[in-house]
């Protein structure tokens, strides 16, 4: 059984799950059930996680979409959209879609 904690404002935190690990179908079903019940799930303390691991884990929950703003997509994993308000100093260009510093 997966350990969860309700978050005050919304959603639930799922503890003890590393996104980069391989998970059996029962675990994925349980995560999906928690997600459907709470609407949002948070996985804290993931440490280093590769984009490839994130995409593979996410695909276990359905088909992934690719955003139309191609300039902010990961070159290796276009399913990942960079959301950031940080400017790339070398190119004087935003690295993510929040270029207005929202």
mmCIF file of C-alpha atoms in Angstrom:
data_model
loop_
_atom_site.group_PDB
_atom_site.id
_atom_site.type_symbol
_atom_site.label_atom_id
_atom_site.label_comp_id
_atom_site.label_asym_id
_atom_site.label_seq_id
_atom_site.Cartn_x
_atom_site.Cartn_y
_atom_site.Cartn_z
ATOM 1 C CA UNK A 1 0.000 0.000 0.000
ATOM 2 C CA UNK A 2 1.252 3.441 -0.942
ATOM 3 C CA UNK A 3 1.610 6.019 1.802
ATOM 4 C CA UNK A 4 -0.295 9.258 1.114
ATOM 5 C CA UNK A 5 -0.820 12.530 2.912
ATOM 6 C CA UNK A 6 -3.607 14.971 2.093
ATOM 7 C CA UNK A 7 -2.346 18.439 1.261
ATOM 8 C CA UNK A 8 -4.138 21.363 2.930
ATOM 9 C CA UNK A 9 -5.220 23.259 -0.171
ATOM 10 C CA UNK A 10 -5.449 20.532 -2.781
ATOM 11 C CA UNK A 11 -4.256 17.116 -3.808
ATOM 12 C CA UNK A 12 -2.228 14.487 -2.049
ATOM 13 C CA UNK A 13 1.429 13.710 -1.503
ATOM 14 C CA UNK A 14 2.579 10.201 -2.365
ATOM 15 C CA UNK A 15 5.566 9.044 -0.296
ATOM 16 C CA UNK A 16 8.015 6.243 -0.886
ATOM 17 C CA UNK A 17 7.713 6.162 -4.684
ATOM 18 C CA UNK A 18 10.666 6.951 -6.914
ATOM 19 C CA UNK A 19 9.551 7.957 -10.398
ATOM 20 C CA UNK A 20 12.746 6.509 -11.874
ATOM 21 C CA UNK A 21 12.001 3.001 -10.511
ATOM 22 C CA UNK A 22 10.078 0.385 -12.468
ATOM 23 C CA UNK A 23 6.610 -0.108 -10.963
ATOM 24 C CA UNK A 24 4.270 -3.050 -11.437
ATOM 25 C CA UNK A 25 0.715 -2.599 -12.720
ATOM 26 C CA UNK A 26 -0.794 -2.838 -9.209
ATOM 27 C CA UNK A 27 1.316 0.112 -8.052
ATOM 28 C CA UNK A 28 0.418 2.136 -11.152
ATOM 29 C CA UNK A 29 -3.278 1.357 -10.581
ATOM 30 C CA UNK A 30 -2.998 2.517 -6.980
ATOM 31 C CA UNK A 31 -1.246 5.757 -7.996
ATOM 32 C CA UNK A 32 -3.909 6.346 -10.669
ATOM 33 C CA UNK A 33 -6.658 5.807 -8.091
ATOM 34 C CA UNK A 34 -5.066 8.336 -5.696
ATOM 35 C CA UNK A 35 -4.695 10.803 -8.580
ATOM 36 C CA UNK A 36 -8.348 10.409 -9.589
ATOM 37 C CA UNK A 37 -9.506 10.852 -5.985
ATOM 38 C CA UNK A 38 -7.407 13.967 -5.290
ATOM 39 C CA UNK A 39 -6.954 15.556 -8.729
ATOM 40 C CA UNK A 40 -3.282 16.393 -8.086
ATOM 41 C CA UNK A 41 -0.482 14.226 -6.713
ATOM 42 C CA UNK A 42 2.942 15.347 -5.520
ATOM 43 C CA UNK A 43 6.032 13.110 -5.485
ATOM 44 C CA UNK A 44 8.612 14.763 -3.209
ATOM 45 C CA UNK A 45 12.292 13.981 -2.735
ATOM 46 C CA UNK A 46 12.923 12.486 -6.165
ATOM 47 C CA UNK A 47 16.579 13.498 -6.273
ATOM 48 C CA UNK A 48 18.045 13.372 -9.744
ATOM 49 C CA UNK A 49 15.553 12.172 -12.327
ATOM 50 C CA UNK A 50 16.195 12.073 -16.039
ATOM 51 C CA UNK A 51 13.749 13.461 -18.558
ATOM 52 C CA UNK A 52 13.596 9.986 -20.094
ATOM 53 C CA UNK A 53 12.533 8.467 -16.744
ATOM 54 C CA UNK A 54 9.912 11.193 -16.276
ATOM 55 C CA UNK A 55 8.446 10.573 -19.735
ATOM 56 C CA UNK A 56 8.443 6.786 -19.252
ATOM 57 C CA UNK A 57 6.681 7.095 -15.877
ATOM 58 C CA UNK A 58 4.139 9.589 -17.249
ATOM 59 C CA UNK A 59 3.296 7.347 -20.214
ATOM 60 C CA UNK A 60 2.052 4.729 -17.746
ATOM 61 C CA UNK A 61 -0.926 7.040 -17.115
ATOM 62 C CA UNK A 62 -1.908 7.822 -20.687
ATOM 63 C CA UNK A 63 -0.859 9.323 -23.981
ATOM 64 C CA UNK A 64 1.322 12.414 -23.643
ATOM 65 C CA UNK A 65 0.757 15.561 -25.659
ATOM 66 C CA UNK A 66 3.411 17.736 -27.253
ATOM 67 C CA UNK A 67 2.916 21.472 -26.753
ATOM 68 C CA UNK A 68 2.741 23.691 -29.843
ATOM 69 C CA UNK A 69 5.415 26.086 -28.506
ATOM 70 C CA UNK A 70 8.281 24.020 -29.891
ATOM 71 C CA UNK A 71 10.973 26.498 -28.815
ATOM 72 C CA UNK A 72 10.401 25.504 -25.171
ATOM 73 C CA UNK A 73 10.331 21.733 -25.642
ATOM 74 C CA UNK A 74 13.090 19.407 -24.552
ATOM 75 C CA UNK A 75 15.160 18.544 -27.628
ATOM 76 C CA UNK A 76 15.491 14.895 -26.520
ATOM 77 C CA UNK A 77 11.997 14.471 -25.039
ATOM 78 C CA UNK A 78 9.501 16.788 -26.769
ATOM 79 C CA UNK A 79 6.781 15.641 -24.359
ATOM 80 C CA UNK A 80 8.470 17.908 -21.787
ATOM 81 C CA UNK A 81 7.738 21.633 -21.894
ATOM 82 C CA UNK A 82 10.183 23.815 -19.968
ATOM 83 C CA UNK A 83 8.254 26.138 -17.656
ATOM 84 C CA UNK A 84 10.648 28.733 -16.304
ATOM 85 C CA UNK A 85 11.111 32.483 -16.038
ATOM 86 C CA UNK A 86 14.918 32.214 -16.074
ATOM 87 C CA UNK A 87 16.839 33.936 -18.859
ATOM 88 C CA UNK A 88 19.731 32.185 -20.612
ATOM 89 C CA UNK A 89 22.452 34.802 -20.107
ATOM 90 C CA UNK A 90 24.561 33.543 -23.029
ATOM 91 C CA UNK A 91 21.715 33.815 -25.525
ATOM 92 C CA UNK A 92 19.751 36.601 -23.764
ATOM 93 C CA UNK A 93 16.680 34.478 -24.240
ATOM 94 C CA UNK A 94 14.201 32.788 -21.848
ATOM 95 C CA UNK A 95 14.763 29.073 -21.274
ATOM 96 C CA UNK A 96 11.083 28.418 -20.587
ATOM 97 C CA UNK A 97 7.582 29.456 -21.431
ATOM 98 C CA UNK A 98 7.186 31.969 -18.565
ATOM 99 C CA UNK A 99 9.210 34.624 -20.338
ATOM 100 C CA UNK A 100 7.025 37.407 -18.899
ATOM 101 C CA UNK A 101 8.196 36.310 -15.442
ATOM 102 C CA UNK A 102 4.706 35.236 -14.371
#
